Amino acid sequence: MLYAVRMDVDIPRDLDPAARDETIAREKAYSQQLQRSGEWAHIWRIAGQYSNISIFDVESHERLHEILWNLPLFPYMAVEVTPLATHPSAI
Ligand SMILES: O=C(O)C[C@H]1C=CC(=O)O1
C-alpha cells in the first residue's frame, strides 16, 4: 500500500541544543534504515521549508502508523497522510 506523507517539523527554539542534535541524528538513522528496507520509498525536501514529502510502501495502515509514531521527531511534527491509488492514465 502506497502513501504520500507530508511532515512539517517545528522544533521548539528552547529545546536543549544537545537534545535537538541527538534527536535529529536518531531521526536520520531511523529514516535511512527504513529507506534501505524499502518501506520509505522516497523522501523529498519541500524547498524553503523544514518539511518533507515522503512516499511509504508498507503492508498496512497499522504499519504506517507504527513507523510514523516511532519517528524521533514525531513530537515536533505535523503529519498529513494521503493514501494513494493507481491512476487509470498511468503507463
Ligand atoms: O528533515 C525532515 O524532513 C524530518 C525528518 C524526516 C526524515 C529525517 O531524517 O528527518
mmCIF file of C-alpha atoms and ligand atoms in Angstrom:
data_model
loop_
_atom_site.group_PDB
_atom_site.id
_atom_site.type_symbol
_atom_site.label_atom_id
_atom_site.label_comp_id
_atom_site.label_asym_id
_atom_site.label_seq_id
_atom_site.Cartn_x
_atom_site.Cartn_y
_atom_site.Cartn_z
ATOM 1 C CA MET A 1 0.000 0.000 0.000
ATOM 2 C CA LEU A 2 1.338 3.396 -1.002
ATOM 3 C CA TYR A 3 1.008 6.610 0.976
ATOM 4 C CA ALA A 4 2.193 10.160 0.437
ATOM 5 C CA VAL A 5 3.110 11.685 3.777
ATOM 6 C CA ARG A 6 3.877 15.327 4.412
ATOM 7 C CA MET A 7 5.871 16.105 7.548
ATOM 8 C CA ASP A 8 6.191 19.696 8.798
ATOM 9 C CA VAL A 9 8.824 19.948 11.515
ATOM 10 C CA ASP A 10 8.656 22.581 14.264
ATOM 11 C CA ILE A 11 11.296 22.008 16.938
ATOM 12 C CA PRO A 12 10.841 24.354 19.928
ATOM 13 C CA ARG A 13 13.515 27.054 19.999
ATOM 14 C CA ASP A 14 14.130 26.432 23.709
ATOM 15 C CA LEU A 15 14.904 22.704 23.297
ATOM 16 C CA ASP A 16 18.378 21.892 24.638
ATOM 17 C CA PRO A 17 20.756 22.015 21.609
ATOM 18 C CA ALA A 18 22.346 18.653 22.515
ATOM 19 C CA ALA A 19 18.913 17.003 22.772
ATOM 20 C CA ARG A 20 17.945 18.610 19.469
ATOM 21 C CA ASP A 21 21.078 17.313 17.684
ATOM 22 C CA GLU A 22 20.680 13.840 19.203
ATOM 23 C CA THR A 23 17.028 13.627 18.136
ATOM 24 C CA ILE A 24 17.843 14.727 14.580
ATOM 25 C CA ALA A 25 20.657 12.142 14.394
ATOM 26 C CA ARG A 26 18.284 9.381 15.585
ATOM 27 C CA GLU A 27 15.687 10.539 13.066
ATOM 28 C CA LYS A 28 18.221 10.317 10.236
ATOM 29 C CA ALA A 29 19.348 6.798 11.221
ATOM 30 C CA TYR A 30 15.733 5.615 11.608
ATOM 31 C CA SER A 31 14.742 7.109 8.249
ATOM 32 C CA GLN A 32 17.730 5.650 6.428
ATOM 33 C CA GLN A 33 17.111 2.192 7.918
ATOM 34 C CA LEU A 34 13.540 2.292 6.547
ATOM 35 C CA GLN A 35 14.770 3.597 3.178
ATOM 36 C CA ARG A 36 17.186 0.653 2.942
ATOM 37 C CA SER A 37 14.361 -1.789 3.750
ATOM 38 C CA GLY A 38 12.215 -0.221 1.004
ATOM 39 C CA GLU A 39 9.330 0.866 3.224
ATOM 40 C CA TRP A 40 10.351 4.552 2.994
ATOM 41 C CA ALA A 41 10.472 4.647 -0.799
ATOM 42 C CA HIS A 42 11.133 8.381 -1.380
ATOM 43 C CA ILE A 43 11.884 11.469 0.655
ATOM 44 C CA TRP A 44 11.934 14.950 -0.814
ATOM 45 C CA ARG A 45 12.618 18.249 0.901
ATOM 46 C CA ILE A 46 9.957 20.900 0.253
ATOM 47 C CA ALA A 47 12.107 23.783 -0.978
ATOM 48 C CA GLY A 48 12.420 26.570 1.538
ATOM 49 C CA GLN A 49 10.642 24.788 4.390
ATOM 50 C CA TYR A 50 11.611 22.416 7.229
ATOM 51 C CA SER A 51 9.201 19.929 5.657
ATOM 52 C CA ASN A 52 9.341 16.850 3.521
ATOM 53 C CA ILE A 53 7.068 14.846 1.279
ATOM 54 C CA SER A 54 7.713 11.131 1.506
ATOM 55 C CA ILE A 55 6.314 8.041 -0.170
ATOM 56 C CA PHE A 56 5.853 4.957 2.017
ATOM 57 C CA ASP A 57 5.294 1.458 0.631
ATOM 58 C CA VAL A 58 4.000 -0.591 3.559
ATOM 59 C CA GLU A 59 1.757 -3.578 4.134
ATOM 60 C CA SER A 60 -0.999 -1.857 6.131
ATOM 61 C CA HIS A 61 -2.353 1.309 7.742
ATOM 62 C CA GLU A 62 -1.169 -0.133 11.052
ATOM 63 C CA ARG A 63 2.425 -0.481 9.816
ATOM 64 C CA LEU A 64 2.424 3.111 8.531
ATOM 65 C CA HIS A 65 1.090 4.285 11.872
ATOM 66 C CA GLU A 66 3.798 2.352 13.733
ATOM 67 C CA ILE A 67 6.537 3.886 11.547
ATOM 68 C CA LEU A 68 5.242 7.433 11.964
ATOM 69 C CA TRP A 69 4.504 7.085 15.686
ATOM 70 C CA ASN A 70 8.112 5.992 16.292
ATOM 71 C CA LEU A 71 9.759 8.862 14.407
ATOM 72 C CA PRO A 72 12.118 10.520 16.905
ATOM 73 C CA LEU A 73 10.896 13.922 15.673
ATOM 74 C CA PHE A 74 7.221 12.874 15.852
ATOM 75 C CA PRO A 75 6.520 15.056 18.933
ATOM 76 C CA TYR A 76 7.657 18.078 16.904
ATOM 77 C CA MET A 77 5.853 17.337 13.642
ATOM 78 C CA ALA A 78 2.540 17.875 11.966
ATOM 79 C CA VAL A 79 1.907 14.822 9.768
ATOM 80 C CA GLU A 80 -0.555 14.571 6.894
ATOM 81 C CA VAL A 81 -1.185 11.166 5.301
ATOM 82 C CA THR A 82 -2.659 10.683 1.826
ATOM 83 C CA PRO A 83 -3.417 7.109 0.675
ATOM 84 C CA LEU A 84 -2.534 6.559 -2.983
ATOM 85 C CA ALA A 85 -4.399 4.509 -5.581
ATOM 86 C CA THR A 86 -3.316 3.639 -9.111
ATOM 87 C CA HIS A 87 -4.248 6.350 -11.612
ATOM 88 C CA PRO A 88 -6.173 4.999 -14.618
ATOM 89 C CA SER A 89 -3.995 7.036 -17.025
ATOM 90 C CA ALA A 90 -0.720 5.814 -15.560
ATOM 91 C CA ILE A 91 1.500 3.940 -18.013
HETATM 92 O O1 LIG B 1 14.163 16.602 7.950
HETATM 93 C C1 LIG B 1 12.990 16.220 7.874
HETATM 94 O O2 LIG B 1 12.277 16.426 6.885
HETATM 95 C C2 LIG B 1 12.370 15.442 9.028
HETATM 96 C C3 LIG B 1 12.821 14.059 9.126
HETATM 97 C C4 LIG B 1 12.442 13.077 8.135
HETATM 98 C C5 LIG B 1 13.495 12.290 7.871
HETATM 99 C C6 LIG B 1 14.608 12.816 8.529
HETATM 100 O O3 LIG B 1 15.768 12.406 8.517
HETATM 101 O O4 LIG B 1 14.245 13.936 9.197
#
